[in-house]
Amino acid sequence: LNLMIDSERGIPKHSLPSDNRQWLLVSRPIGIPQPSDYELVRGPIPALEDGTALIRNLYLSIDPAQRGWAASGTNYSTPVMLGTPMRALAVGVVVESRTPLLPPGSCHYGWFEWQDYCVVAPDRVLSRADPERAPLSAYAGVLGINGWTAYLALLRLGAPKASETVLVSTAAGAVGSLVGQMARNLGARTIGLTSSREKMDLCTGRFGYQFAIDYRSTDFAAKLAQTCFDGVDVYFDNTGGTILDMALRHMRVGGRVVQCGTAAVDRWDPPPTGLRNEREVLTRRLTWRGFVIFDHLSELSEVMTNLQRWLDAGKLVYDEDISAGIEAAPAALTGIYSGVNRGKRLIWIGDGR
Amino acid sequence: LNLMIDSERGIPKHSLPSDNRQWLLVSRPIGIPQPSDYELVRGPIPALEDGTALIRNLYLSIDPAQRGWAASGTNYSTPVMLGTPMRALAVGVVVESRTPLLPPGSCHYGWFEWQDYCVVAPDRVLSRADPERAPLSAYAGVLGINGWTAYLALLRLGAPKASETVLVSTAAGAVGSLVGQMARNLGARTIGLTSSREKMDLCTGRFGYQFAIDYRSTDFAAKLAQTCFDGVDVYFDNTGGTILDMALRHMRVGGRVVQCGTAAVDRWDPPPTGLRNEREVLTRRLTWRGFVIFDHLSELSEVMTNLQRWLDAGKLVYDEDISAGIEAAPAALTGIYSGVNRGKRLIWIGDGR
C-alpha cells in the first residue's frame, strides 16, 4: 500500500507509511492514566474484508472520557481489553474500501483508536467529515463529541431559559467553553469555574462568560457565594468532587444539575467520600441527571445543523491544542486532567514518516 | 364558647373545652426533635376576625417533615419561630365562622398546628374533609400529604412502567406503604426496605410488595444485591444515608431516583459525609429529583379522584396509629424516626376534657 491521496483541505498528499503503529493499553490505570500504561508497537496494515474500509487516521482525539474507558471500575462501557489498541475517536480518510458507504477519499469521525490505520465497518463511524465545510480537526471537537455533548446536555437536560443563571465547571475546556457560549447565545447569565487567571481571562474574553472564578484560589468559596448570590438555575458539571458539593449549595429551587463528567476526582476505587447531597436534592427540588453522549447519536442531525449555524454566524468559537506525532498521545491524555491543555487536545498524525 | 357541634361521623357531640392548649416550640432541636423541645401551655381561645373561622382540631398529624420545619438549617420552608405553636397539619371542624368558605360544621385539613383551636383564613386550608366519603382521620394520611406525596412523586417523578422494578425505603411507613401498592397497581415489580421482620411481613402481606428486606440485618448488602440482581428502575427514597448509597449502586441505566425524605440521617449540621454519588449519576444516566408536596397543591383534584377510586376498589389499604390526648404529640414525633409507629401517626384530641 503506497497510495497518493487526492488532495482536499487538510488531507495529506504524500505517500503513506507501509506499517501501522498502535498504542496498546498494557496496564489498567489507577486513577489518571499515565504514559507507562501504554506501549507503542508496530505491525502490518490490517487487511480489508468485504463491507469494510481501510482508514488512515489524521487526527487522534484526546478525551477525558478515555480514563473511564481504560479503567476497570463501573462505567457506561466495557473496559478496553489489555493488549489492545487504546479506544479513541479520530478523524481519518478512507484509503481503500469494500463498502459503498465509505468511499475512497472520504473523511470520517469515529472509533478508529490510537493508531495509524484501522479497518472498520460503517457502524464504527459517528459522522462524515466534510473538509469543505470545516477544518477536519473541528470534526473531532466542536463538531464532534465535545460540541454534541455541550449542545445536547445543555439544551435537553439543563434547558436554560433566557436570564437564568448557568454555572459551568472546566469552563475553558473543550466542552465547557462551548457550553458557556451556547448558554449566552440562549440569553442566560453565565459563570465559569476554571483553574487559573489566564483561563479566567479566556472565559470572559473569548468564551462569553459574564463572570469567571478560579476554583484553586484560596477564597473560592467566598467568591462563588458572592457571584452566585441570586442562585444558580443550571449547573453544568464536568468535575464532580468538592466543586460540585459547593455548587449544589448555591442552586435555586427547581435547579437542574447536569452531570457530564467527574474530572476532579482522581480515583473511584476505593469509593471516595464527600458531603452528603441528598438533602440539597430534596429541599432545593433539584433535577440531577447524568449525560453520556453515546445515548444520543440518533439526534445528531439537528445538532450538526445548529452547531454549523452558530459557527457560520461567528457565535461559537473554539480553540485547539494540536501536537504532531503519535508518540505524544498518552502524555497528552495525562495532561488534560491537570488542565495544561489550551483547547481541544488533538494529535496530528497525517505526516509521512 | 360552649357549642354543641352537629353530629357527623367522627365529629364529637360533647361540649367543647373553653381554653386552648398549645404545644410551643421552645428550643431548636439538634437532630431528632425531643419532647423537651416543646412546652404545653394553656391560653384563651383566639378571637375571630372577618374572613376567618375558628377551627376545633380533632386529629393532629405527626409527620417526619416536622423535624425540618423545626430545625434552623437549610430547608424548603422558614423555621418555626421559637415560642410559637408547633407547625403541624391537622383535621378539624369549624365551630364559628366569619367566612362563607368555611361554614360552621364543615371539616377541613390544613395548617392548624399542634393546638386545640385555631383561627384561620381559608388559605390555611389544604382540603375539605368529607366524613361521608372517608373517616376524618384518612384526610390527614392516605387522603392527605402522605397519599398525595406517594401518588405524585411516584407517578410524576418515578414514572414506573409495567414490569419495571421499583425499590422503596421506609416501605411500611405512611408514604412507603402507599407507594408500594400504587407501583403494584401500575404493574411494577416492587421491593420494600424496612426495619424489622414484622414490618417485612406487613410489606409483603398487606402492602403488596413482592419482596421485602430488613435494612438492619447484618447481610443487608448481600440481600439487596440478590433481590436487585436485575437492576432497579425507580428508587423511591425516604431515608437518604447509607441505604441510599447502596441503592444507587443497583440502579439500571436510565433509572429514576425520587428523593422524598431523608429520615435516616439524624443531623445535617454539621454536614454529614458519605460515598460520592456523582459517578453513579453519570455512568448510570440517572435522573435524581427532589420532591416536596407543597409545590403540587394545584394538582390535588386529579390526585384525590384517583386515590378515592383506588380506595373504593380496595386497591389501597392503610394503617393508622392513633393515640388520644394532646400530651402525646411530641413523643409521637420523636418515635417515628426510630420506626416505633405502626402506620400513619395521629393524635386524637376530639374528646372533651
XYZ file of C-alpha atoms in Angstrom:
706
model
C 0.000 0.000 0.000
C 1.594 3.226 -1.065
C -1.223 5.423 -2.311
C -1.239 9.111 -3.075
C -4.448 10.502 -1.634
C -6.419 13.042 -3.653
C -5.966 16.409 -2.111
C -8.599 18.142 -0.033
C -8.041 20.706 2.620
C -6.154 19.008 5.433
C -5.659 15.678 3.669
C -2.015 14.838 3.038
C -0.735 14.277 -0.490
C 2.480 12.473 0.364
C 2.854 8.745 0.212
C 1.624 6.766 3.177
C 3.695 4.708 5.564
C 3.647 0.988 4.988
C 3.264 -0.180 8.559
C 0.836 0.514 11.387
C 1.801 1.988 14.734
C -0.576 1.367 17.626
C -0.754 2.478 21.237
C -1.773 -0.615 23.192
C -3.210 -0.386 26.690
C -0.826 -2.614 28.652
C -1.801 -1.917 32.254
C -5.013 -0.879 33.950
C -4.573 2.768 35.068
C -5.027 3.504 38.760
C -6.531 6.985 38.754
C -5.150 9.202 35.973
C -3.779 7.183 33.022
C -0.007 7.507 32.708
C 2.215 7.021 29.632
C 3.569 3.868 31.305
C 0.098 2.323 30.940
C 0.610 2.288 27.156
C 3.066 0.700 24.754
C 3.720 1.749 21.156
C 4.021 -1.193 18.794
C 4.441 -1.573 15.034
C 2.656 -4.101 12.918
C 1.315 -4.687 9.433
C -1.503 -2.629 7.995
C -4.642 -4.693 8.592
C -6.303 -6.441 5.675
C -9.654 -5.401 4.219
C -12.721 -7.602 4.218
C -15.966 -7.143 2.332
C -18.125 -4.447 3.913
C -15.181 -2.624 5.492
C -12.831 0.193 4.633
C -9.225 0.959 5.465
C -8.941 4.295 7.273
C -5.751 6.300 7.560
C -6.040 8.345 10.779
C -5.214 12.052 10.591
C -6.261 13.464 13.975
C -6.379 11.359 17.135
C -8.744 12.723 19.733
C -7.721 13.048 23.394
C -10.813 12.958 25.617
C -11.266 12.944 29.410
C -13.697 10.056 28.981
C -10.787 7.825 27.928
C -9.847 7.415 31.573
C -13.169 5.702 32.194
C -12.816 3.537 29.094
C -9.399 2.324 30.306
C -10.446 1.778 33.939
C -11.810 -1.471 35.275
C -14.491 0.045 37.510
C -18.107 0.958 36.941
C -18.545 2.831 33.733
C -21.002 3.149 30.896
C -18.944 0.969 28.551
C -16.899 -2.209 28.774
C -13.253 -1.568 29.630
C -10.602 -1.613 26.888
C -9.003 -5.057 26.920
C -5.364 -5.077 27.937
C -3.042 -5.624 24.986
C -5.431 -3.996 22.501
C -5.256 -0.531 20.890
C -6.449 2.285 23.143
C -10.071 3.105 22.434
C -10.220 6.555 20.882
C -12.119 8.713 18.477
C -10.245 10.023 15.465
C -10.702 11.729 12.118
C -9.362 9.763 9.185
C -9.552 9.330 5.440
C -10.589 6.228 3.545
C -7.637 4.898 1.525
C -9.201 1.677 0.329
C -12.766 0.436 0.530
C -15.006 -2.543 0.028
C -18.176 -0.759 1.116
C -20.105 1.903 -0.837
C -20.852 3.636 2.482
C -17.211 4.651 2.941
C -15.899 5.685 -0.483
C -12.143 6.188 -1.030
C -11.052 9.733 -0.255
C -13.981 10.430 2.052
C -13.215 11.585 5.591
C -14.917 10.370 8.758
C -15.003 10.694 12.528
C -15.354 7.511 14.513
C -13.947 4.741 16.657
C -10.584 4.442 14.916
C -8.422 4.113 18.075
C -4.907 5.406 18.753
C -3.192 4.026 15.668
C -2.189 4.957 12.117
C -4.599 2.680 10.317
C -7.740 0.752 11.019
C -10.136 -1.426 9.117
C -13.674 -0.512 10.074
C -17.246 -1.416 9.248
C -19.560 1.594 8.723
C -21.046 1.158 12.215
C -17.761 2.387 13.718
C -18.242 5.768 12.056
C -20.074 8.514 14.000
C -20.173 11.204 11.308
C -18.907 12.201 7.901
C -16.267 14.933 7.964
C -16.542 17.361 5.063
C -13.316 19.392 4.699
C -15.151 21.908 2.503
C -17.417 22.920 5.379
C -14.974 22.985 8.287
C -11.354 22.090 9.045
C -11.014 18.330 9.546
C -9.807 18.842 13.115
C -13.120 20.506 14.015
C -14.961 17.232 13.428
C -13.170 15.753 16.437
C -14.082 18.698 18.693
C -16.686 21.381 18.190
C -18.406 19.228 15.534
C -17.615 16.014 17.423
C -18.475 14.709 20.853
C -17.452 17.946 22.589
C -19.880 20.089 20.639
C -22.585 17.413 20.624
C -22.279 16.979 24.391
C -22.327 20.704 25.096
C -25.365 21.196 22.876
C -27.495 18.234 23.931
C -26.635 18.183 27.621
C -27.206 21.925 27.942
C -30.360 22.183 25.855
C -32.034 18.891 26.788
C -31.015 18.459 30.435
C -30.089 21.973 31.550
C -32.756 23.689 29.434
C -31.787 27.213 30.499
C -34.300 29.963 29.937
C -33.293 33.478 28.974
C -31.986 35.418 32.000
C -31.449 32.285 34.087
C -28.018 31.705 35.620
C -25.840 28.915 34.222
C -22.748 27.822 36.154
C -20.156 25.699 34.317
C -17.105 23.837 35.651
C -13.970 23.375 33.498
C -15.374 26.435 31.788
C -12.372 26.927 29.493
C -12.251 23.269 28.463
C -13.285 21.619 25.230
C -16.895 21.164 26.401
C -17.196 23.961 28.960
C -16.032 26.680 26.570
C -18.844 25.702 24.192
C -21.458 25.390 26.955
C -20.753 28.948 28.085
C -21.151 30.345 24.588
C -24.306 28.347 23.907
C -25.874 29.433 27.206
C -25.031 33.034 26.382
C -26.469 32.572 22.866
C -29.688 31.432 24.587
C -29.777 34.589 26.708
C -28.606 33.138 30.013
C -26.271 34.717 32.547
C -23.083 32.622 32.599
C -20.499 31.945 35.299
C -17.420 29.863 34.546
C -15.252 27.941 37.003
C -11.693 27.382 35.845
C -8.190 26.831 37.182
C -6.052 29.902 36.516
C -6.036 33.645 35.943
C -5.165 33.046 32.292
C -8.159 30.741 31.808
C -10.438 33.183 33.612
C -9.458 35.780 31.011
C -10.163 33.275 28.245
C -13.588 32.581 29.755
C -14.663 36.206 29.954
C -12.706 37.474 26.937
C -13.210 34.730 24.397
C -15.954 32.359 25.550
C -18.562 34.910 26.530
C -18.824 34.222 30.243
C -20.063 37.186 32.257
C -18.044 36.018 35.274
C -15.175 33.615 35.847
C -13.816 32.225 39.122
C -10.578 30.365 39.788
C -11.554 27.325 41.849
C -7.950 26.998 43.004
C -7.948 30.428 44.644
C -7.953 30.475 48.444
C -11.172 32.490 48.619
C -13.048 30.362 46.105
C -15.945 29.666 48.480
C -16.471 33.366 49.172
C -16.183 34.314 45.506
C -18.614 31.590 44.487
C -21.130 32.738 47.100
C -20.738 36.329 46.005
C -21.099 35.611 42.287
C -23.991 33.180 42.806
C -25.753 35.344 45.409
C -29.004 35.081 43.482
C -28.786 31.322 42.980
C -27.924 29.028 40.091
C -30.595 27.625 37.771
C -28.374 25.268 35.794
C -25.099 23.764 36.971
C -23.229 22.068 34.155
C -20.708 19.908 35.980
C -17.642 18.407 34.375
C -15.651 17.948 37.578
C -17.577 16.361 40.446
C -15.853 16.443 43.829
C -15.800 19.388 46.211
C -16.533 21.875 43.410
C -19.811 20.036 42.827
C -20.592 19.935 46.561
C -20.142 23.699 46.800
C -22.089 24.446 43.636
C -25.072 22.358 44.787
C -25.378 24.595 47.824
C -25.979 27.604 45.585
C -28.727 26.046 43.477
C -32.097 27.721 43.222
C -35.257 25.780 43.973
C -36.073 23.796 40.836
C -32.492 23.950 39.560
C -31.046 21.440 37.122
C -27.669 19.760 37.595
C -26.114 18.215 34.504
C -23.521 15.580 35.397
C -21.359 15.454 32.321
C -18.000 14.464 33.769
C -16.128 13.890 37.016
C -12.653 15.079 36.051
C -11.751 16.433 39.512
C -11.948 13.050 41.223
C -8.802 11.047 40.506
C -9.968 7.640 41.688
C -13.311 5.905 42.165
C -11.877 2.711 43.621
C -11.921 2.663 46.596
C -15.064 4.841 46.585
C -14.231 8.374 47.689
C -16.350 10.208 50.233
C -17.665 13.736 50.388
C -20.575 15.801 51.617
C -23.975 14.122 51.603
C -26.008 15.838 48.918
C -29.448 14.212 49.120
C -30.782 16.919 51.428
C -29.845 19.530 48.800
C -31.621 17.480 46.121
C -34.718 17.330 48.324
C -35.001 20.816 49.763
C -33.972 22.586 46.546
C -36.092 20.199 44.425
C -33.171 19.668 42.093
C -33.180 17.570 38.960
C -29.728 15.976 38.748
C -29.092 13.963 35.622
C -26.215 12.092 34.085
C -25.319 12.636 30.438
C -23.384 10.332 28.120
C -23.293 11.467 24.512
C -23.379 7.938 23.112
C -27.041 7.639 24.177
C -27.891 10.449 21.767
C -26.321 9.531 18.439
C -29.715 9.437 16.737
C -30.161 13.162 17.415
C -27.021 14.356 15.646
C -28.594 15.702 12.501
C -30.367 18.503 14.386
C -27.238 19.100 16.425
C -24.875 19.399 13.451
C -27.224 21.823 11.704
C -27.397 24.119 14.708
C -23.697 23.911 15.525
C -22.827 24.787 11.934
C -25.310 27.676 12.018
C -23.696 29.135 15.146
C -20.204 28.590 13.697
C -21.146 30.311 10.438
C -22.621 33.252 12.366
C -19.470 33.630 14.468
C -21.430 32.783 17.618
C -19.296 29.813 18.545
C -15.517 29.996 18.750
C -13.199 27.188 19.767
C -9.549 26.582 20.465
C -7.481 23.565 19.538
C -4.280 22.362 21.121
C -2.664 20.135 18.488
C 0.613 18.223 18.775
C 2.222 16.313 15.932
C 3.241 12.676 16.093
C 1.561 9.630 17.513
C 4.223 9.434 20.255
C 2.543 12.361 22.037
C -0.828 10.702 22.673
C -0.516 9.124 26.166
C 1.208 12.138 27.742
C -1.420 14.387 26.191
C -4.140 12.356 27.911
C -2.359 12.592 31.266
C -2.007 16.337 30.757
C -5.663 17.144 30.255
C -6.525 16.092 33.826
C -4.170 18.718 35.193
C -5.513 21.283 32.745
C -2.268 22.003 30.873
C -4.041 21.945 27.501
C -5.334 25.095 25.847
C -8.422 23.996 23.980
C -9.423 20.700 22.446
C -6.480 18.319 22.579
C -5.655 16.550 19.304
C -2.716 14.647 17.873
C -1.960 15.192 14.195
C -0.523 12.055 12.625
C -1.124 12.801 8.937
C 2.537 13.495 8.128
C 4.694 10.946 6.343
C 7.450 9.344 8.381
C -67.807 29.378 73.672
C -69.528 26.167 74.635
C -71.113 24.870 71.440
C -72.600 21.521 70.733
C -71.386 20.516 67.284
C -73.825 18.858 64.895
C -73.035 15.226 64.692
C -71.287 13.643 61.728
C -69.237 10.517 61.706
C -66.177 11.219 63.825
C -67.214 14.668 64.970
C -67.738 14.906 68.719
C -71.104 15.899 70.152
C -69.967 16.815 73.626
C -69.404 20.348 74.748
C -66.098 21.884 73.885
C -63.391 22.988 76.294
C -63.215 26.661 76.989
C -59.485 27.167 76.794
C -56.809 26.425 74.230
C -53.849 24.146 74.807
C -50.859 24.659 72.547
C -47.536 22.894 72.095
C -44.997 25.684 71.684
C -41.584 25.062 70.165
C -39.261 26.354 72.895
C -35.861 25.152 71.736
C -34.339 24.455 68.358
C -33.976 20.660 68.028
C -30.492 19.290 67.385
C -31.147 16.265 65.230
C -34.331 14.405 66.165
C -36.861 16.665 67.990
C -37.308 15.663 71.624
C -40.279 16.305 73.957
C -38.049 18.734 75.866
C -38.019 20.974 72.781
C -41.721 21.653 73.357
C -43.828 23.177 76.129
C -47.563 22.723 76.611
C -49.298 25.964 77.567
C -52.911 26.983 78.119
C -54.441 30.185 76.928
C -57.701 31.726 75.778
C -59.449 30.574 72.619
C -58.392 33.064 69.943
C -60.885 35.650 68.712
C -62.434 35.609 65.245
C -61.962 38.332 62.682
C -63.836 38.911 59.436
C -62.759 36.431 56.764
C -61.650 33.791 59.251
C -63.071 30.765 61.017
C -62.494 29.152 64.385
C -61.384 25.542 63.978
C -61.549 22.921 66.679
C -58.801 20.377 65.937
C -59.750 16.697 66.007
C -56.690 14.866 64.624
C -53.189 16.297 64.883
C -50.850 14.944 62.232
C -47.357 13.697 63.105
C -45.096 13.982 60.083
C -41.369 13.314 59.549
C -41.166 16.648 57.761
C -41.832 18.434 61.061
C -38.204 17.910 62.001
C -37.174 20.096 59.095
C -39.788 22.719 59.920
C -38.457 22.982 63.488
C -34.760 22.987 62.516
C -32.761 26.112 61.802
C -30.828 24.749 58.818
C -31.468 24.668 55.109
C -34.988 23.585 54.347
C -37.786 24.337 51.936
C -39.688 26.491 54.438
C -38.893 29.104 57.057
C -38.258 27.605 60.502
C -40.998 27.668 63.144
C -40.299 30.654 65.404
C -39.370 29.764 68.955
C -42.209 30.387 71.386
C -44.927 29.802 68.792
C -47.196 26.759 68.291
C -45.518 23.846 66.508
C -46.303 23.885 62.806
C -48.497 20.932 62.009
C -51.219 19.704 59.743
C -54.467 18.671 61.381
C -58.065 17.795 60.656
C -60.578 19.987 62.418
C -64.139 21.192 62.391
C -65.375 24.763 62.027
C -67.156 25.847 65.211
C -67.667 29.504 64.348
C -67.140 31.348 61.097
C -66.993 34.746 59.516
C -66.229 33.464 56.027
C -68.603 31.664 53.656
C -65.689 29.490 52.511
C -65.522 27.693 55.854
C -69.112 27.125 57.024
C -69.831 26.004 60.604
C -69.787 22.222 60.969
C -67.597 21.678 57.902
C -64.381 19.719 58.355
C -61.019 20.599 56.883
C -57.372 19.541 56.652
C -54.801 22.277 56.904
C -52.180 24.230 58.788
C -53.901 24.229 62.177
C -50.792 23.484 64.317
C -50.449 21.411 67.481
C -53.244 23.000 69.500
C -56.918 22.610 70.357
C -58.183 25.637 68.473
C -57.044 27.963 65.782
C -58.430 30.900 63.893
C -57.605 30.549 60.222
C -58.158 32.287 56.931
C -59.214 29.969 54.081
C -55.672 29.983 52.643
C -54.512 27.833 55.586
C -56.795 25.013 54.457
C -55.407 22.355 52.089
C -58.555 20.329 51.501
C -62.129 19.798 52.605
C -62.653 16.634 54.664
C -65.974 14.952 53.965
C -66.801 12.418 56.721
C -69.423 10.801 54.462
C -66.743 9.713 51.997
C -63.950 8.586 54.302
C -63.123 8.584 58.012
C -61.899 12.001 59.091
C -58.520 10.575 60.096
C -57.894 9.461 56.497
C -57.789 13.085 55.370
C -54.578 13.533 57.353
C -52.939 10.437 55.831
C -53.896 8.495 52.751
C -56.042 11.429 51.552
C -53.577 13.984 52.927
C -49.933 14.724 52.276
C -48.899 11.063 52.605
C -51.190 9.877 49.837
C -50.606 12.977 47.727
C -46.848 12.582 48.035
C -46.898 8.868 47.234
C -49.105 9.441 44.211
C -47.436 12.488 42.674
C -43.820 11.639 43.463
C -44.232 8.095 42.159
C -46.271 8.875 39.063
C -44.659 12.176 38.044
C -41.022 11.666 39.062
C -40.641 7.897 39.253
C -42.988 7.198 36.341
C -42.687 3.406 36.579
C -43.716 1.368 33.572
C -45.368 -2.022 33.883
C -42.816 -4.740 34.717
C -40.188 -2.239 35.831
C -38.639 -2.667 39.283
C -39.495 -0.124 41.991
C -37.460 -0.071 45.204
C -38.896 1.828 48.205
C -37.284 2.755 51.531
C -39.374 3.012 54.731
C -41.619 0.676 52.785
C -44.042 0.077 55.676
C -44.306 3.770 56.534
C -47.132 6.200 55.917
C -45.816 7.115 52.456
C -43.857 3.965 51.562
C -46.773 1.602 52.186
C -48.838 3.571 49.676
C -46.012 3.826 47.130
C -45.630 0.059 47.092
C -49.328 -0.522 46.483
C -49.526 2.160 43.799
C -46.476 0.764 41.992
C -48.014 -2.701 42.111
C -51.335 -1.269 40.866
C -49.354 0.117 37.913
C -47.903 -3.312 37.158
C -44.399 -2.811 38.525
C -42.270 -5.296 40.458
C -41.874 -3.903 43.992
C -39.159 -4.305 46.624
C -39.550 -2.757 50.061
C -36.810 -1.815 52.531
C -37.905 -1.736 56.142
C -36.569 -2.178 59.666
C -37.869 -5.424 61.193
C -39.159 -8.892 60.480
C -42.652 -7.769 61.493
C -42.612 -4.873 59.036
C -41.278 -7.137 56.284
C -44.367 -9.294 56.766
C -46.558 -6.209 56.616
C -44.867 -5.168 53.374
C -45.376 -8.477 51.604
C -48.623 -9.463 53.307
C -50.554 -6.245 53.415
C -48.892 -3.664 51.168
C -48.380 -5.811 48.099
C -44.594 -5.824 47.900
C -43.175 -8.837 46.059
C -40.041 -8.681 48.228
C -39.061 -7.054 51.495
C -35.613 -6.636 53.052
C -34.659 -5.620 56.585
C -32.012 -2.927 56.204
C -30.899 -3.538 59.782
C -29.958 -7.155 59.078
C -26.250 -7.939 59.006
C -26.397 -9.296 55.457
C -28.421 -6.388 54.072
C -25.881 -5.620 51.322
C -25.933 -9.202 50.060
C -29.715 -9.450 50.212
C -30.114 -6.150 48.387
C -27.730 -7.273 45.657
C -29.527 -10.588 45.336
C -33.015 -9.089 45.183
C -31.966 -6.290 42.830
C -29.797 -8.531 40.615
C -31.555 -7.279 37.505
C -31.324 -3.609 38.475
C -33.719 -1.006 39.825
C -35.646 1.328 37.528
C -37.177 3.566 40.204
C -35.793 4.126 43.683
C -38.273 5.944 45.910
C -36.113 7.163 48.776
C -37.443 8.334 52.116
C -34.253 7.744 54.097
C -31.091 9.067 52.468
C -27.830 7.975 54.084
C -26.089 4.663 53.517
C -29.304 2.978 52.351
C -29.445 5.498 49.525
C -25.741 4.999 48.711
C -26.268 1.263 48.402
C -29.473 1.550 46.407
C -27.867 3.921 43.873
C -25.324 1.213 43.064
C -28.095 -1.102 41.924
C -29.795 1.345 39.573
C -30.291 0.465 35.941
C -29.115 2.794 33.207
C -31.780 5.475 32.843
C -33.131 4.883 36.358
C -35.066 7.498 38.327
C -34.340 8.355 41.945
C -37.110 10.154 43.837
C -35.775 11.984 46.887
C -38.811 12.292 49.080
C -37.257 12.290 52.549
C -34.006 11.841 54.438
C -35.268 10.213 57.633
C -32.164 8.040 58.182
C -29.828 10.987 58.628
C -30.206 12.424 62.124
C -28.365 15.690 61.630
C -27.487 17.902 58.688
C -25.462 20.405 60.675
C -22.538 19.888 60.611
C -22.882 18.413 57.107
C -22.516 14.626 57.205
C -20.327 12.789 54.718
C -20.827 9.629 52.736
C -19.970 7.976 49.460
C -19.590 10.249 46.459
C -22.510 9.534 44.167
C -21.918 11.736 41.120
C -20.169 8.956 39.229
C -23.266 6.779 39.675
C -25.450 9.624 38.390
C -23.188 9.950 35.350
C -22.472 6.374 34.348
C -25.993 5.098 35.062
C -27.552 8.231 33.488
C -29.792 8.626 36.496
C -32.448 11.261 36.950
C -32.414 12.155 40.656
C -35.107 14.583 41.740
C -36.299 16.117 44.960
C -39.991 16.138 45.786
C -41.856 18.429 48.183
C -45.621 18.047 48.125
C -46.285 21.720 48.775
C -45.104 22.526 45.235
C -48.002 20.480 43.881
C -51.115 21.724 45.667
C -52.686 22.822 42.396
C -52.738 19.196 41.210
C -54.797 17.778 44.093
C -58.110 17.442 42.328
C -56.774 14.713 39.992
C -54.953 13.124 42.891
C -57.977 12.950 45.212
C -60.124 11.430 42.469
C -57.625 8.665 41.801
C -56.876 7.964 45.459
C -60.585 7.661 46.194
C -61.015 5.364 43.187
C -58.261 3.038 44.429
C -59.655 3.148 47.978
C -63.174 2.326 46.780
C -61.829 -0.584 44.717
C -59.919 -1.980 47.692
C -56.620 -1.410 45.867
C -55.158 0.846 48.532
C -55.085 -0.116 52.199
C -53.579 1.922 55.001
C -52.857 1.641 58.691
C -53.223 4.325 61.319
C -51.506 4.533 64.685
C -53.671 6.868 66.732
C -53.080 8.000 70.317
C -55.518 10.075 72.346
C -54.660 13.323 74.071
C -52.629 16.313 73.003
C -49.970 15.433 75.602
C -48.768 12.599 73.322
C -47.754 14.756 70.356
C -44.018 15.499 70.898
C -43.104 11.962 71.957
C -45.013 10.620 68.967
C -42.872 12.771 66.679
C -39.673 11.533 68.314
C -40.915 7.966 67.935
C -41.488 7.999 64.202
C -37.770 8.464 63.495
C -36.997 5.216 65.267
C -39.857 3.486 63.483
C -41.925 2.538 66.551
C -45.179 3.605 64.897
C -47.385 1.161 63.006
C -48.951 3.201 60.273
C -49.777 6.869 59.941
C -49.222 8.549 63.291
C -52.094 10.748 64.510
C -53.192 12.268 67.797
C -56.910 12.323 68.501
C -57.843 15.360 70.568
C -61.593 15.494 69.908
C -62.592 14.265 73.359
C -63.871 16.654 75.976
C -61.681 17.266 78.970
